[in-house]
Amino acid sequence: MTNPFYNKNVVSIRDFTRNDLEYLFHVADNINSNSLCEALRNKILGLVFFEPSTRTRLSFESAMNSLGGTCIGFSESSSSSTEKGENLNDTLVTMNQYVDALVLRHQKDGVARFASEICTKPVINAGSGTEEHPTQAMLDLYTIFKELGTIDNLNIGIFGDLKYGRTVYSLLYGLSNYNPTVYLISPDLLQLRSDALSDIREKLSIEQHSNLSDVISKLDVIYTTRIQKERFPDIQEYERVKGSYRIDESLLKNTKDNLIILHPMPRSEEIPPSLDTTKYAKYFKQIRYGKLIRSALLYLIFTEHPEY
Ligand code: CP
């Protein structure tokens, strides 16, 4: 099979097919092999983060180290020349000279696509505004596949801030390669944006609900997200929905035995820490799968003829 990731940008999960994703999962299954520990020797990854991150930045860094490569970059714009007024174009073009690929997180929609158009090296979108976070969706799909053995024919509940959570949009686009039934569960003010909803309805079976308790007994997966406070244009809108949803332990009395609970993290109040020790909680394991997926992705972007 031709490597569909070689030298490619990863701006949107919509740019990849089911076959591409399943090939990525296959490589992730095998990436721990010792033979790959020098695979990215002499490759440099640029980490360009204009917004805070723990998992995305550090998993890429950890993956690159495990494969023998190195990373340079910044984790906040205040430590770059952006602070002195340098424009985004010049920062990106500069990084493009120093590295073999860029991982970019930015608070504005469209910046990842812009970067992919002006950089000659592959650009990996690590979160662009409210728009997408494609590598999170890759690891979310991989987690479902590893934990439940399939993504087809599942009942998947996506619960929380569906309006501003960019991981939700990438996950829905990724799920549209499969045939689950998706339950969108949120307070009215946090429903999925209408343009994306009509687009996704053409590809996926969707039900919308306000209460998790109405559907929890049917679900194989609950994927929940925190309220994205930093994305609200009006703080009063945030105050109206703050603390308005969570997975109470009492709800778990009425679930399928093999239900899994996922979260892209960081969490806020939607998953109480008391759930962490239940058999349903897979959100820390999901983080481990994240390093495998990002290792596989880097390996494939940099390797024309991969070992797998
Ligand atoms: N899931 C995710 O994007 O986490 P970070 O913000 O910590 O990178």
mmCIF file of C-alpha atoms and ligand atoms in Angstrom:
data_model
loop_
_atom_site.group_PDB
_atom_site.id
_atom_site.type_symbol
_atom_site.label_atom_id
_atom_site.label_comp_id
_atom_site.label_asym_id
_atom_site.label_seq_id
_atom_site.Cartn_x
_atom_site.Cartn_y
_atom_site.Cartn_z
ATOM 1 C CA MET A 1 0.000 0.000 0.000
ATOM 2 C CA THR A 2 1.248 3.520 -0.795
ATOM 3 C CA ASN A 3 1.784 5.454 2.408
ATOM 4 C CA PRO A 4 -1.055 8.039 2.360
ATOM 5 C CA PHE A 5 0.580 10.158 5.082
ATOM 6 C CA TYR A 6 4.021 10.590 3.527
ATOM 7 C CA ASN A 7 4.980 14.281 3.421
ATOM 8 C CA LYS A 8 1.284 15.222 3.886
ATOM 9 C CA ASN A 9 -0.325 18.072 5.820
ATOM 10 C CA VAL A 10 -2.762 17.033 8.554
ATOM 11 C CA VAL A 11 -5.122 20.006 8.622
ATOM 12 C CA SER A 12 -8.506 18.255 8.745
ATOM 13 C CA ILE A 13 -9.510 14.679 9.461
ATOM 14 C CA ARG A 14 -11.750 15.032 6.402
ATOM 15 C CA ASP A 15 -8.612 14.767 4.257
ATOM 16 C CA PHE A 16 -8.233 11.067 5.244
ATOM 17 C CA THR A 17 -10.265 7.990 4.321
ATOM 18 C CA ARG A 18 -11.270 5.004 6.420
ATOM 19 C CA ASN A 19 -8.470 3.009 4.752
ATOM 20 C CA ASP A 20 -5.954 5.715 5.681
ATOM 21 C CA LEU A 21 -7.118 5.690 9.308
ATOM 22 C CA GLU A 22 -7.015 1.916 9.535
ATOM 23 C CA TYR A 23 -3.495 1.894 8.126
ATOM 24 C CA LEU A 24 -2.520 4.436 10.809
ATOM 25 C CA PHE A 25 -4.059 2.182 13.494
ATOM 26 C CA HIS A 26 -2.092 -0.782 12.132
ATOM 27 C CA VAL A 27 1.179 1.157 12.351
ATOM 28 C CA ALA A 28 0.261 2.394 15.870
ATOM 29 C CA ASP A 29 -0.190 -1.237 16.907
ATOM 30 C CA ASN A 30 3.406 -1.941 15.826
ATOM 31 C CA ILE A 31 5.205 1.334 16.578
ATOM 32 C CA ASN A 32 6.812 0.216 19.842
ATOM 33 C CA SER A 33 9.204 -1.994 17.905
ATOM 34 C CA ASN A 34 12.872 -1.453 18.843
ATOM 35 C CA SER A 35 13.794 -1.290 15.165
ATOM 36 C CA LEU A 36 12.113 2.117 14.948
ATOM 37 C CA CYS A 37 13.942 3.823 17.805
ATOM 38 C CA GLU A 38 16.301 5.575 15.335
ATOM 39 C CA ALA A 39 13.733 5.897 12.509
ATOM 40 C CA LEU A 40 13.528 9.707 12.715
ATOM 41 C CA ARG A 41 17.185 10.410 13.485
ATOM 42 C CA ASN A 42 18.171 13.855 12.099
ATOM 43 C CA LYS A 43 14.518 14.897 11.744
ATOM 44 C CA ILE A 44 13.449 18.047 13.592
ATOM 45 C CA LEU A 45 9.835 18.723 14.556
ATOM 46 C CA GLY A 46 8.728 22.315 15.199
ATOM 47 C CA LEU A 47 6.222 22.748 18.043
ATOM 48 C CA VAL A 48 4.457 26.055 17.435
ATOM 49 C CA PHE A 49 1.893 26.559 20.188
ATOM 50 C CA PHE A 50 0.042 29.861 20.479
ATOM 51 C CA GLU A 51 -2.333 28.305 23.046
ATOM 52 C CA PRO A 52 -1.644 26.171 26.139
ATOM 53 C CA SER A 53 -1.385 22.401 25.822
ATOM 54 C CA THR A 54 -0.252 19.486 27.954
ATOM 55 C CA ARG A 55 -1.170 16.301 26.075
ATOM 56 C CA THR A 56 -0.871 17.322 22.435
ATOM 57 C CA ARG A 57 2.467 19.105 22.717
ATOM 58 C CA LEU A 58 4.087 16.640 25.089
ATOM 59 C CA SER A 59 2.837 13.530 23.280
ATOM 60 C CA PHE A 60 4.313 14.807 20.006
ATOM 61 C CA GLU A 61 7.560 15.617 21.826
ATOM 62 C CA SER A 62 7.643 12.243 23.553
ATOM 63 C CA ALA A 63 6.840 10.443 20.274
ATOM 64 C CA MET A 64 9.594 12.294 18.438
ATOM 65 C CA ASN A 65 12.120 11.455 21.178
ATOM 66 C CA SER A 66 11.139 7.773 21.112
ATOM 67 C CA LEU A 67 11.749 7.637 17.361
ATOM 68 C CA GLY A 68 15.193 9.255 17.589
ATOM 69 C CA GLY A 69 14.221 12.736 16.378
ATOM 70 C CA THR A 70 14.319 16.114 18.108
ATOM 71 C CA CYS A 71 11.930 19.033 18.691
ATOM 72 C CA ILE A 72 12.299 22.793 18.838
ATOM 73 C CA GLY A 73 9.637 25.447 19.319
ATOM 74 C CA PHE A 74 7.649 27.502 21.765
ATOM 75 C CA SER A 75 4.690 26.753 23.977
ATOM 76 C CA GLU A 76 3.329 30.287 24.358
ATOM 77 C CA SER A 77 3.439 33.241 22.002
ATOM 78 C CA SER A 78 4.886 35.483 24.751
ATOM 79 C CA SER A 79 8.208 33.646 24.470
ATOM 80 C CA SER A 80 8.397 34.196 20.687
ATOM 81 C CA SER A 81 8.917 37.372 18.661
ATOM 82 C CA THR A 82 5.127 37.565 18.304
ATOM 83 C CA GLU A 83 5.454 39.490 21.584
ATOM 84 C CA LYS A 84 7.517 42.112 19.703
ATOM 85 C CA GLY A 85 4.877 42.426 17.006
ATOM 86 C CA GLU A 86 6.060 39.864 14.461
ATOM 87 C CA ASN A 87 3.206 38.748 12.238
ATOM 88 C CA LEU A 88 2.023 35.137 11.957
ATOM 89 C CA ASN A 89 3.246 34.754 8.375
ATOM 90 C CA ASP A 90 6.824 35.657 9.326
ATOM 91 C CA THR A 91 6.845 33.405 12.397
ATOM 92 C CA LEU A 92 5.643 30.423 10.361
ATOM 93 C CA VAL A 93 7.984 31.058 7.422
ATOM 94 C CA THR A 94 10.877 31.306 9.894
ATOM 95 C CA MET A 95 10.007 28.020 11.615
ATOM 96 C CA ASN A 96 9.643 26.409 8.187
ATOM 97 C CA GLN A 97 13.396 27.058 7.592
ATOM 98 C CA TYR A 98 14.468 25.290 10.783
ATOM 99 C CA VAL A 99 12.371 22.117 10.868
ATOM 100 C CA ASP A 100 11.180 19.130 8.816
ATOM 101 C CA ALA A 101 7.526 19.432 9.914
ATOM 102 C CA LEU A 102 5.476 21.808 12.085
ATOM 103 C CA VAL A 103 2.877 21.030 14.739
ATOM 104 C CA LEU A 104 0.718 24.138 15.105
ATOM 105 C CA ARG A 105 -1.926 25.166 17.634
ATOM 106 C CA HIS A 106 -3.669 28.512 17.245
ATOM 107 C CA GLN A 107 -6.743 30.162 18.690
ATOM 108 C CA LYS A 108 -8.121 31.215 15.290
ATOM 109 C CA ASP A 109 -10.053 29.104 12.792
ATOM 110 C CA GLY A 110 -8.305 28.829 9.446
ATOM 111 C CA VAL A 111 -4.736 29.307 10.663
ATOM 112 C CA ALA A 112 -3.733 25.656 10.178
ATOM 113 C CA ARG A 113 -4.900 25.765 6.543
ATOM 114 C CA PHE A 114 -3.115 29.109 6.051
ATOM 115 C CA ALA A 115 0.091 27.616 7.489
ATOM 116 C CA SER A 116 -0.140 24.616 5.170
ATOM 117 C CA GLU A 117 -0.360 26.983 2.214
ATOM 118 C CA ILE A 118 2.696 29.088 3.098
ATOM 119 C CA CYS A 119 4.985 26.386 4.544
ATOM 120 C CA THR A 120 6.875 23.941 2.340
ATOM 121 C CA LYS A 121 7.123 21.363 5.161
ATOM 122 C CA PRO A 122 4.151 19.284 6.400
ATOM 123 C CA VAL A 123 1.895 21.112 8.866
ATOM 124 C CA ILE A 124 0.037 19.138 11.537
ATOM 125 C CA ASN A 125 -2.981 20.924 13.003
ATOM 126 C CA ALA A 126 -2.794 20.577 16.796
ATOM 127 C CA GLY A 127 -6.028 22.523 17.319
ATOM 128 C CA SER A 128 -7.323 25.491 15.310
ATOM 129 C CA GLY A 129 -9.856 27.711 17.082
ATOM 130 C CA THR A 130 -13.270 26.054 17.358
ATOM 131 C CA GLU A 131 -12.713 24.288 14.061
ATOM 132 C CA GLU A 132 -10.785 20.995 14.324
ATOM 133 C CA HIS A 133 -8.207 18.946 16.185
ATOM 134 C CA PRO A 134 -7.627 16.067 13.739
ATOM 135 C CA THR A 135 -4.927 14.113 15.599
ATOM 136 C CA GLN A 136 -7.165 14.056 18.698
ATOM 137 C CA ALA A 137 -9.879 12.425 16.583
ATOM 138 C CA MET A 138 -7.372 9.894 15.240
ATOM 139 C CA LEU A 139 -6.499 8.862 18.786
ATOM 140 C CA ASP A 140 -10.165 8.936 19.875
ATOM 141 C CA LEU A 141 -11.126 6.565 17.050
ATOM 142 C CA TYR A 142 -8.128 4.357 17.813
ATOM 143 C CA THR A 143 -9.153 4.191 21.483
ATOM 144 C CA ILE A 144 -12.692 3.107 20.571
ATOM 145 C CA PHE A 145 -11.325 0.522 18.145
ATOM 146 C CA LYS A 146 -8.858 -0.883 20.685
ATOM 147 C CA GLU A 147 -11.316 -0.961 23.574
ATOM 148 C CA LEU A 148 -14.413 -2.230 21.744
ATOM 149 C CA GLY A 149 -12.913 -3.982 18.704
ATOM 150 C CA THR A 150 -14.973 -1.979 16.203
ATOM 151 C CA ILE A 151 -16.324 1.500 15.465
ATOM 152 C CA ASP A 152 -19.175 0.296 13.245
ATOM 153 C CA ASN A 153 -22.681 -0.209 14.626
ATOM 154 C CA LEU A 154 -21.912 1.358 18.015
ATOM 155 C CA ASN A 155 -24.077 3.847 19.897
ATOM 156 C CA ILE A 156 -21.783 6.779 20.610
ATOM 157 C CA GLY A 157 -22.879 9.617 22.908
ATOM 158 C CA ILE A 158 -21.061 12.925 22.561
ATOM 159 C CA PHE A 159 -21.881 14.913 25.673
ATOM 160 C CA GLY A 160 -21.054 18.457 26.683
ATOM 161 C CA ASP A 161 -19.947 21.628 24.943
ATOM 162 C CA LEU A 162 -20.674 20.682 21.340
ATOM 163 C CA LYS A 163 -20.717 24.284 20.176
ATOM 164 C CA TYR A 164 -17.132 25.298 20.878
ATOM 165 C CA GLY A 165 -15.322 21.956 21.383
ATOM 166 C CA ARG A 166 -13.106 21.473 18.321
ATOM 167 C CA THR A 167 -12.385 17.840 19.176
ATOM 168 C CA VAL A 168 -16.107 17.125 18.732
ATOM 169 C CA TYR A 169 -16.093 18.331 15.110
ATOM 170 C CA SER A 170 -13.036 16.279 14.159
ATOM 171 C CA LEU A 171 -14.474 13.232 15.909
ATOM 172 C CA LEU A 172 -17.792 13.546 14.068
ATOM 173 C CA TYR A 173 -16.047 13.921 10.701
ATOM 174 C CA GLY A 174 -13.865 10.916 11.558
ATOM 175 C CA LEU A 175 -16.893 8.843 12.632
ATOM 176 C CA SER A 176 -18.544 9.575 9.305
ATOM 177 C CA ASN A 177 -16.148 6.993 7.795
ATOM 178 C CA TYR A 178 -17.974 4.346 9.883
ATOM 179 C CA ASN A 179 -21.640 3.701 10.624
ATOM 180 C CA PRO A 180 -22.349 4.303 14.296
ATOM 181 C CA THR A 181 -25.470 5.984 15.652
ATOM 182 C CA VAL A 182 -24.383 9.235 17.288
ATOM 183 C CA TYR A 183 -26.292 10.803 20.179
ATOM 184 C CA LEU A 184 -25.485 14.505 20.579
ATOM 185 C CA ILE A 185 -26.285 15.423 24.191
ATOM 186 C CA SER A 186 -25.895 18.986 25.415
ATOM 187 C CA PRO A 187 -27.624 21.937 27.061
ATOM 188 C CA ASP A 188 -29.546 23.950 24.430
ATOM 189 C CA LEU A 189 -26.996 26.770 24.466
ATOM 190 C CA LEU A 190 -24.161 24.367 23.667
ATOM 191 C CA GLN A 191 -25.626 22.450 20.730
ATOM 192 C CA LEU A 192 -23.542 21.631 17.672
ATOM 193 C CA ARG A 193 -23.197 24.572 15.247
ATOM 194 C CA SER A 194 -25.959 24.351 12.657
ATOM 195 C CA ASP A 195 -23.764 24.412 9.526
ATOM 196 C CA ALA A 196 -21.759 21.417 10.736
ATOM 197 C CA LEU A 197 -24.915 19.632 11.912
ATOM 198 C CA SER A 198 -26.530 19.693 8.477
ATOM 199 C CA ASP A 199 -23.269 18.549 6.892
ATOM 200 C CA ILE A 200 -22.828 15.671 9.365
ATOM 201 C CA ARG A 201 -26.474 14.565 9.137
ATOM 202 C CA GLU A 202 -25.835 13.653 5.497
ATOM 203 C CA LYS A 203 -23.192 11.126 6.566
ATOM 204 C CA LEU A 204 -24.167 9.908 10.036
ATOM 205 C CA SER A 205 -27.261 8.761 11.888
ATOM 206 C CA ILE A 206 -27.745 11.508 14.506
ATOM 207 C CA GLU A 207 -30.117 11.970 17.467
ATOM 208 C CA GLN A 208 -30.113 15.118 19.613
ATOM 209 C CA HIS A 209 -30.915 15.092 23.346
ATOM 210 C CA SER A 210 -30.687 17.406 26.337
ATOM 211 C CA ASN A 211 -30.234 14.808 29.081
ATOM 212 C CA LEU A 212 -27.699 12.024 29.290
ATOM 213 C CA SER A 213 -30.094 10.021 31.480
ATOM 214 C CA ASP A 214 -32.528 9.688 28.519
ATOM 215 C CA VAL A 215 -30.059 7.650 26.427
ATOM 216 C CA ILE A 216 -27.301 6.360 28.694
ATOM 217 C CA SER A 217 -28.642 2.788 28.783
ATOM 218 C CA LYS A 218 -28.144 2.483 24.983
ATOM 219 C CA LEU A 219 -24.603 3.824 24.805
ATOM 220 C CA ASP A 220 -21.363 1.947 24.104
ATOM 221 C CA VAL A 221 -19.280 5.114 24.353
ATOM 222 C CA ILE A 222 -19.703 8.398 26.219
ATOM 223 C CA TYR A 223 -17.316 11.018 24.871
ATOM 224 C CA THR A 224 -17.557 14.100 27.032
ATOM 225 C CA THR A 225 -15.862 17.501 26.857
ATOM 226 C CA ARG A 226 -15.368 20.457 29.207
ATOM 227 C CA ILE A 227 -17.042 23.797 28.642
ATOM 228 C CA GLN A 228 -14.598 25.750 26.495
ATOM 229 C CA LYS A 229 -14.704 28.931 28.582
ATOM 230 C CA GLU A 230 -11.977 30.626 26.544
ATOM 231 C CA ARG A 231 -14.040 30.416 23.322
ATOM 232 C CA PHE A 232 -17.202 32.192 24.550
ATOM 233 C CA PRO A 233 -17.527 35.617 22.932
ATOM 234 C CA ASP A 234 -19.687 36.749 25.902
ATOM 235 C CA ILE A 235 -18.788 35.803 29.480
ATOM 236 C CA GLN A 236 -22.490 36.064 30.451
ATOM 237 C CA GLU A 237 -23.263 33.257 27.991
ATOM 238 C CA TYR A 238 -20.622 31.171 29.759
ATOM 239 C CA GLU A 239 -22.080 31.998 33.200
ATOM 240 C CA ARG A 240 -25.493 30.719 32.038
ATOM 241 C CA VAL A 241 -24.153 27.235 31.202
ATOM 242 C CA LYS A 242 -21.257 26.856 33.663
ATOM 243 C CA GLY A 243 -21.602 23.601 35.644
ATOM 244 C CA SER A 244 -24.758 22.632 33.748
ATOM 245 C CA TYR A 245 -23.749 19.031 32.941
ATOM 246 C CA ARG A 246 -21.768 16.168 34.435
ATOM 247 C CA ILE A 247 -21.687 12.372 34.538
ATOM 248 C CA ASP A 248 -23.079 11.602 37.984
ATOM 249 C CA GLU A 249 -22.053 8.236 39.374
ATOM 250 C CA SER A 250 -25.723 7.441 39.980
ATOM 251 C CA LEU A 251 -26.304 7.459 36.182
ATOM 252 C CA LEU A 252 -23.895 4.550 35.754
ATOM 253 C CA LYS A 253 -26.317 2.121 37.434
ATOM 254 C CA ASN A 254 -28.213 1.958 34.177
ATOM 255 C CA THR A 255 -25.514 1.319 31.572
ATOM 256 C CA LYS A 256 -24.206 -1.407 29.301
ATOM 257 C CA ASP A 257 -21.560 -3.501 31.001
ATOM 258 C CA ASN A 258 -18.861 -2.624 28.460
ATOM 259 C CA LEU A 259 -19.571 1.126 28.281
ATOM 260 C CA ILE A 260 -16.419 3.227 27.928
ATOM 261 C CA ILE A 261 -16.088 6.865 29.007
ATOM 262 C CA LEU A 262 -13.662 8.988 26.992
ATOM 263 C CA HIS A 263 -12.559 12.615 27.290
ATOM 264 C CA PRO A 264 -9.957 14.528 25.261
ATOM 265 C CA MET A 265 -8.921 16.259 28.509
ATOM 266 C CA PRO A 266 -8.310 18.541 30.300
ATOM 267 C CA ARG A 267 -11.502 17.981 32.286
ATOM 268 C CA SER A 268 -13.402 20.394 34.431
ATOM 269 C CA GLU A 269 -16.493 19.359 36.438
ATOM 270 C CA GLU A 270 -18.080 17.004 33.878
ATOM 271 C CA ILE A 271 -16.286 13.894 35.158
ATOM 272 C CA PRO A 272 -16.007 13.710 38.956
ATOM 273 C CA PRO A 273 -12.716 12.118 40.126
ATOM 274 C CA SER A 274 -14.748 9.361 41.820
ATOM 275 C CA LEU A 275 -15.335 7.879 38.316
ATOM 276 C CA ASP A 276 -11.604 7.422 37.687
ATOM 277 C CA THR A 277 -11.480 4.034 39.392
ATOM 278 C CA THR A 278 -14.599 2.638 37.699
ATOM 279 C CA LYS A 279 -14.223 0.087 34.902
ATOM 280 C CA TYR A 280 -15.827 2.565 32.496
ATOM 281 C CA ALA A 281 -13.106 5.221 32.776
ATOM 282 C CA LYS A 282 -10.762 4.978 29.790
ATOM 283 C CA TYR A 283 -9.669 8.607 29.542
ATOM 284 C CA PHE A 284 -6.186 8.016 30.960
ATOM 285 C CA LYS A 285 -5.666 4.988 28.732
ATOM 286 C CA GLN A 286 -6.803 7.229 25.857
ATOM 287 C CA ILE A 287 -3.784 9.458 26.602
ATOM 288 C CA ARG A 288 -1.462 6.433 26.198
ATOM 289 C CA TYR A 289 -3.081 5.581 22.864
ATOM 290 C CA GLY A 290 -2.438 9.209 21.910
ATOM 291 C CA LYS A 291 1.320 8.783 22.030
ATOM 292 C CA LEU A 292 1.084 5.639 19.878
ATOM 293 C CA ILE A 293 -1.060 7.359 17.252
ATOM 294 C CA ARG A 294 1.140 10.462 17.129
ATOM 295 C CA SER A 295 4.270 8.279 16.921
ATOM 296 C CA ALA A 296 2.731 6.358 14.013
ATOM 297 C CA LEU A 297 1.674 9.589 12.315
ATOM 298 C CA LEU A 298 5.144 11.159 12.567
ATOM 299 C CA TYR A 299 6.784 7.960 11.372
ATOM 300 C CA LEU A 300 4.481 7.843 8.336
ATOM 301 C CA ILE A 301 4.804 11.544 7.490
ATOM 302 C CA PHE A 302 8.599 11.242 7.444
ATOM 303 C CA THR A 303 8.985 7.760 5.892
ATOM 304 C CA GLU A 304 8.166 7.139 2.229
ATOM 305 C CA HIS A 305 8.487 3.348 2.502
ATOM 306 C CA PRO A 306 7.520 2.360 6.063
ATOM 307 C CA GLU A 307 8.338 -0.968 7.636
ATOM 308 C CA TYR A 308 4.631 -1.814 8.104
HETATM 309 N N1 CP B 1 -6.728 17.035 24.217
HETATM 310 C C1 CP B 1 -5.930 18.103 24.164
HETATM 311 O O1 CP B 1 -5.856 18.805 23.151
HETATM 312 O O2 CP B 1 -5.258 18.357 25.334
HETATM 313 P P1 CP B 1 -4.197 19.513 25.513
HETATM 314 O O3 CP B 1 -4.946 20.818 25.404
HETATM 315 O O4 CP B 1 -3.611 19.301 26.883
HETATM 316 O O5 CP B 1 -3.190 19.395 24.425
#
